[in-house]
JSON list of C-alpha atoms in Angstrom, two decimals:
[
{"chain": "H", "resi": 1, "resn": "UNK", "atom": "CA", "xyz": [-17.73, 6.43, 30.23]},
{"chain": "H", "resi": 2, "resn": "UNK", "atom": "CA", "xyz": [-19.26, 9.87, 28.94]},
{"chain": "H", "resi": 3, "resn": "UNK", "atom": "CA", "xyz": [-22.49, 10.70, 27.20]},
{"chain": "H", "resi": 4, "resn": "UNK", "atom": "CA", "xyz": [-21.62, 12.58, 24.22]},
{"chain": "H", "resi": 5, "resn": "UNK", "atom": "CA", "xyz": [-25.35, 13.55, 23.97]},
{"chain": "H", "resi": 6, "resn": "UNK", "atom": "CA", "xyz": [-24.90, 15.60, 27.46]},
{"chain": "H", "resi": 7, "resn": "UNK", "atom": "CA", "xyz": [-21.77, 17.62, 26.02]},
{"chain": "H", "resi": 8, "resn": "UNK", "atom": "CA", "xyz": [-23.87, 21.03, 26.79]},
{"chain": "H", "resi": 9, "resn": "UNK", "atom": "CA", "xyz": [-23.96, 19.83, 30.80]},
{"chain": "H", "resi": 10, "resn": "UNK", "atom": "CA", "xyz": [-19.95, 19.24, 30.71]},
{"chain": "H", "resi": 11, "resn": "UNK", "atom": "CA", "xyz": [-18.43, 22.11, 32.75]},
{"chain": "H", "resi": 12, "resn": "UNK", "atom": "CA", "xyz": [-14.52, 21.72, 31.29]},
{"chain": "H", "resi": 13, "resn": "UNK", "atom": "CA", "xyz": [-14.51, 23.74, 28.03]},
{"chain": "H", "resi": 14, "resn": "UNK", "atom": "CA", "xyz": [-11.80, 21.31, 26.44]},
{"chain": "H", "resi": 15, "resn": "UNK", "atom": "CA", "xyz": [-13.76, 18.44, 27.21]},
{"chain": "H", "resi": 16, "resn": "UNK", "atom": "CA", "xyz": [-17.22, 19.86, 26.06]},
{"chain": "H", "resi": 17, "resn": "UNK", "atom": "CA", "xyz": [-15.96, 20.96, 22.85]},
{"chain": "H", "resi": 18, "resn": "UNK", "atom": "CA", "xyz": [-14.17, 17.40, 22.10]},
{"chain": "H", "resi": 19, "resn": "UNK", "atom": "CA", "xyz": [-17.67, 15.41, 23.27]},
{"chain": "H", "resi": 20, "resn": "UNK", "atom": "CA", "xyz": [-19.61, 18.15, 20.92]},
{"chain": "H", "resi": 21, "resn": "UNK", "atom": "CA", "xyz": [-16.82, 17.33, 18.06]},
{"chain": "H", "resi": 22, "resn": "UNK", "atom": "CA", "xyz": [-17.65, 13.42, 18.60]},
{"chain": "H", "resi": 23, "resn": "UNK", "atom": "CA", "xyz": [-21.42, 13.84, 18.54]},
{"chain": "H", "resi": 24, "resn": "UNK", "atom": "CA", "xyz": [-21.95, 16.48, 15.74]},
{"chain": "H", "resi": 25, "resn": "UNK", "atom": "CA", "xyz": [-18.40, 15.97, 13.69]},
{"chain": "H", "resi": 26, "resn": "UNK", "atom": "CA", "xyz": [-17.83, 19.73, 13.71]},
{"chain": "H", "resi": 27, "resn": "UNK", "atom": "CA", "xyz": [-14.44, 20.87, 14.98]},
{"chain": "H", "resi": 28, "resn": "UNK", "atom": "CA", "xyz": [-15.30, 24.39, 16.60]},
{"chain": "H", "resi": 29, "resn": "UNK", "atom": "CA", "xyz": [-12.25, 24.97, 19.03]},
{"chain": "H", "resi": 30, "resn": "UNK", "atom": "CA", "xyz": [-8.48, 24.36, 18.63]},
{"chain": "H", "resi": 31, "resn": "UNK", "atom": "CA", "xyz": [-8.55, 20.91, 19.98]},
{"chain": "H", "resi": 32, "resn": "UNK", "atom": "CA", "xyz": [-11.09, 19.76, 17.75]},
{"chain": "H", "resi": 33, "resn": "UNK", "atom": "CA", "xyz": [-9.64, 21.52, 14.66]},
{"chain": "H", "resi": 34, "resn": "UNK", "atom": "CA", "xyz": [-6.14, 19.72, 15.32]},
{"chain": "H", "resi": 35, "resn": "UNK", "atom": "CA", "xyz": [-7.97, 16.53, 15.88]},
{"chain": "H", "resi": 36, "resn": "UNK", "atom": "CA", "xyz": [-9.73, 17.03, 12.66]},
{"chain": "H", "resi": 37, "resn": "UNK", "atom": "CA", "xyz": [-6.48, 17.86, 10.81]},
{"chain": "H", "resi": 38, "resn": "UNK", "atom": "CA", "xyz": [-4.57, 14.83, 12.04]},
{"chain": "H", "resi": 39, "resn": "UNK", "atom": "CA", "xyz": [-7.32, 12.51, 11.01]},
{"chain": "H", "resi": 40, "resn": "UNK", "atom": "CA", "xyz": [-7.40, 14.32, 7.42]},
{"chain": "H", "resi": 41, "resn": "UNK", "atom": "CA", "xyz": [-3.78, 13.68, 7.14]},
{"chain": "H", "resi": 42, "resn": "UNK", "atom": "CA", "xyz": [-3.81, 10.21, 8.28]},
{"chain": "H", "resi": 43, "resn": "UNK", "atom": "CA", "xyz": [-6.48, 9.48, 5.74]},
{"chain": "H", "resi": 44, "resn": "UNK", "atom": "CA", "xyz": [-4.44, 11.02, 2.97]},
{"chain": "H", "resi": 45, "resn": "UNK", "atom": "CA", "xyz": [-1.19, 9.10, 4.07]},
{"chain": "H", "resi": 46, "resn": "UNK", "atom": "CA", "xyz": [-3.27, 6.00, 3.83]},
{"chain": "H", "resi": 47, "resn": "UNK", "atom": "CA", "xyz": [-4.74, 6.65, 0.33]},
{"chain": "H", "resi": 48, "resn": "UNK", "atom": "CA", "xyz": [-1.19, 7.56, -0.65]},
{"chain": "H", "resi": 49, "resn": "UNK", "atom": "CA", "xyz": [0.56, 4.22, 1.12]},
{"chain": "H", "resi": 50, "resn": "UNK", "atom": "CA", "xyz": [-2.32, 2.16, -0.76]},
{"chain": "H", "resi": 51, "resn": "UNK", "atom": "CA", "xyz": [-1.58, 3.92, -4.01]},
{"chain": "H", "resi": 52, "resn": "UNK", "atom": "CA", "xyz": [2.01, 3.82, -3.88]},
{"chain": "H", "resi": 53, "resn": "UNK", "atom": "CA", "xyz": [2.04, -0.07, -2.91]},
{"chain": "H", "resi": 54, "resn": "UNK", "atom": "CA", "xyz": [0.03, -0.65, -5.81]},
{"chain": "H", "resi": 55, "resn": "UNK", "atom": "CA", "xyz": [2.27, 1.08, -8.21]},
{"chain": "H", "resi": 56, "resn": "UNK", "atom": "CA", "xyz": [5.30, -0.54, -6.63]},
{"chain": "H", "resi": 57, "resn": "UNK", "atom": "CA", "xyz": [3.75, -4.10, -7.11]},
{"chain": "H", "resi": 58, "resn": "UNK", "atom": "CA", "xyz": [2.63, -3.28, -10.60]},
{"chain": "H", "resi": 59, "resn": "UNK", "atom": "CA", "xyz": [6.37, -2.07, -11.32]},
{"chain": "H", "resi": 60, "resn": "UNK", "atom": "CA", "xyz": [7.73, -5.32, -9.89]},
{"chain": "H", "resi": 61, "resn": "UNK", "atom": "CA", "xyz": [5.57, -7.36, -12.27]},
{"chain": "H", "resi": 62, "resn": "UNK", "atom": "CA", "xyz": [6.56, -5.31, -15.18]},
{"chain": "H", "resi": 63, "resn": "UNK", "atom": "CA", "xyz": [10.17, -6.05, -14.23]},
{"chain": "H", "resi": 64, "resn": "UNK", "atom": "CA", "xyz": [9.59, -9.80, -13.62]},
{"chain": "H", "resi": 65, "resn": "UNK", "atom": "CA", "xyz": [8.04, -9.99, -17.07]},
{"chain": "H", "resi": 66, "resn": "UNK", "atom": "CA", "xyz": [10.85, -8.32, -18.56]},
{"chain": "H", "resi": 67, "resn": "UNK", "atom": "CA", "xyz": [13.23, -10.74, -17.19]},
{"chain": "H", "resi": 68, "resn": "UNK", "atom": "CA", "xyz": [11.04, -13.66, -18.50]},
{"chain": "H", "resi": 69, "resn": "UNK", "atom": "CA", "xyz": [11.12, -11.90, -21.54]},
{"chain": "H", "resi": 70, "resn": "UNK", "atom": "CA", "xyz": [14.88, -11.85, -21.27]},
{"chain": "H", "resi": 71, "resn": "UNK", "atom": "CA", "xyz": [15.41, -15.35, -20.08]},
{"chain": "H", "resi": 72, "resn": "UNK", "atom": "CA", "xyz": [13.15, -16.30, -23.02]},
{"chain": "H", "resi": 73, "resn": "UNK", "atom": "CA", "xyz": [15.21, -14.40, -25.79]},
{"chain": "H", "resi": 74, "resn": "UNK", "atom": "CA", "xyz": [18.48, -15.89, -24.32]},
{"chain": "H", "resi": 75, "resn": "UNK", "atom": "CA", "xyz": [16.83, -19.62, -24.27]},
{"chain": "H", "resi": 76, "resn": "UNK", "atom": "CA", "xyz": [16.03, -18.92, -28.05]},
{"chain": "H", "resi": 77, "resn": "UNK", "atom": "CA", "xyz": [19.67, -17.91, -28.87]},
{"chain": "H", "resi": 78, "resn": "UNK", "atom": "CA", "xyz": [20.70, -21.20, -27.40]},
{"chain": "H", "resi": 79, "resn": "UNK", "atom": "CA", "xyz": [23.96, -19.65, -26.43]},
{"chain": "H", "resi": 80, "resn": "UNK", "atom": "CA", "xyz": [23.54, -20.01, -22.54]},
{"chain": "H", "resi": 81, "resn": "UNK", "atom": "CA", "xyz": [22.77, -22.93, -20.05]},
{"chain": "H", "resi": 82, "resn": "UNK", "atom": "CA", "xyz": [19.73, -22.29, -17.94]},
{"chain": "H", "resi": 83, "resn": "UNK", "atom": "CA", "xyz": [22.07, -21.51, -15.11]},
{"chain": "H", "resi": 84, "resn": "UNK", "atom": "CA", "xyz": [24.04, -18.72, -16.80]},
{"chain": "H", "resi": 85, "resn": "UNK", "atom": "CA", "xyz": [20.58, -17.18, -17.77]},
{"chain": "H", "resi": 86, "resn": "UNK", "atom": "CA", "xyz": [19.44, -17.74, -14.17]},
{"chain": "H", "resi": 87, "resn": "UNK", "atom": "CA", "xyz": [22.28, -15.95, -12.82]},
{"chain": "H", "resi": 88, "resn": "UNK", "atom": "CA", "xyz": [21.99, -12.90, -15.68]},
{"chain": "H", "resi": 89, "resn": "UNK", "atom": "CA", "xyz": [18.33, -12.32, -15.10]},
{"chain": "H", "resi": 90, "resn": "UNK", "atom": "CA", "xyz": [18.07, -12.83, -11.40]},
{"chain": "H", "resi": 91, "resn": "UNK", "atom": "CA", "xyz": [15.22, -15.27, -12.07]},
{"chain": "H", "resi": 92, "resn": "UNK", "atom": "CA", "xyz": [15.20, -18.69, -10.09]},
{"chain": "H", "resi": 93, "resn": "UNK", "atom": "CA", "xyz": [16.70, -21.45, -12.06]},
{"chain": "H", "resi": 94, "resn": "UNK", "atom": "CA", "xyz": [13.63, -23.70, -11.78]},
{"chain": "H", "resi": 95, "resn": "UNK", "atom": "CA", "xyz": [11.68, -20.91, -13.38]},
{"chain": "H", "resi": 96, "resn": "UNK", "atom": "CA", "xyz": [14.47, -20.59, -16.24]},
{"chain": "H", "resi": 97, "resn": "UNK", "atom": "CA", "xyz": [14.01, -24.29, -16.84]},
{"chain": "H", "resi": 98, "resn": "UNK", "atom": "CA", "xyz": [10.31, -24.21, -16.84]},
{"chain": "H", "resi": 99, "resn": "UNK", "atom": "CA", "xyz": [10.45, -21.38, -19.25]},
{"chain": "H", "resi": 100, "resn": "UNK", "atom": "CA", "xyz": [12.85, -23.31, -21.52]},
{"chain": "H", "resi": 101, "resn": "UNK", "atom": "CA", "xyz": [10.15, -26.37, -21.30]},
{"chain": "H", "resi": 102, "resn": "UNK", "atom": "CA", "xyz": [7.57, -23.81, -22.42]},
{"chain": "H", "resi": 103, "resn": "UNK", "atom": "CA", "xyz": [5.62, -23.77, -19.35]},
{"chain": "H", "resi": 104, "resn": "UNK", "atom": "CA", "xyz": [3.45, -20.49, -19.43]},
{"chain": "H", "resi": 105, "resn": "UNK", "atom": "CA", "xyz": [2.01, -20.93, -16.01]},
{"chain": "H", "resi": 106, "resn": "UNK", "atom": "CA", "xyz": [4.62, -18.84, -14.47]},
{"chain": "H", "resi": 107, "resn": "UNK", "atom": "CA", "xyz": [3.65, -15.62, -15.73]},
{"chain": "H", "resi": 108, "resn": "UNK", "atom": "CA", "xyz": [0.56, -14.95, -13.28]},
{"chain": "H", "resi": 109, "resn": "UNK", "atom": "CA", "xyz": [2.81, -15.85, -10.35]},
{"chain": "H", "resi": 110, "resn": "UNK", "atom": "CA", "xyz": [3.10, -13.29, -7.54]},
{"chain": "H", "resi": 111, "resn": "UNK", "atom": "CA", "xyz": [4.63, -10.09, -8.15]},
{"chain": "H", "resi": 112, "resn": "UNK", "atom": "CA", "xyz": [6.08, -10.01, -4.32]},
{"chain": "H", "resi": 113, "resn": "UNK", "atom": "CA", "xyz": [8.75, -12.89, -5.22]},
{"chain": "H", "resi": 114, "resn": "UNK", "atom": "CA", "xyz": [10.43, -10.72, -7.97]}
]
């Protein structure tokens, strides 16, 4: 275990620079600059991953809403059975039957199920 506050007493330059970096959060050596760069890249990737996942889930929800709207339109035309509409839209048969019954509770379903 190291006492980071005592970094100035450490004889190994690399370890001293690292402990000073931990203590003061200021990169002054090649090692600590590389560490700082890796941390910054990781933070960017995490932020991007969160944004990308949020956008992906939003797109899934939009696609699901579009499929539900298509199912409602097909049901309104009265030309296809619920089974055929489920096959055409990719929606579960139970959901198509629920839409046919006029149950609007499915509109707020989980976008991960799409």
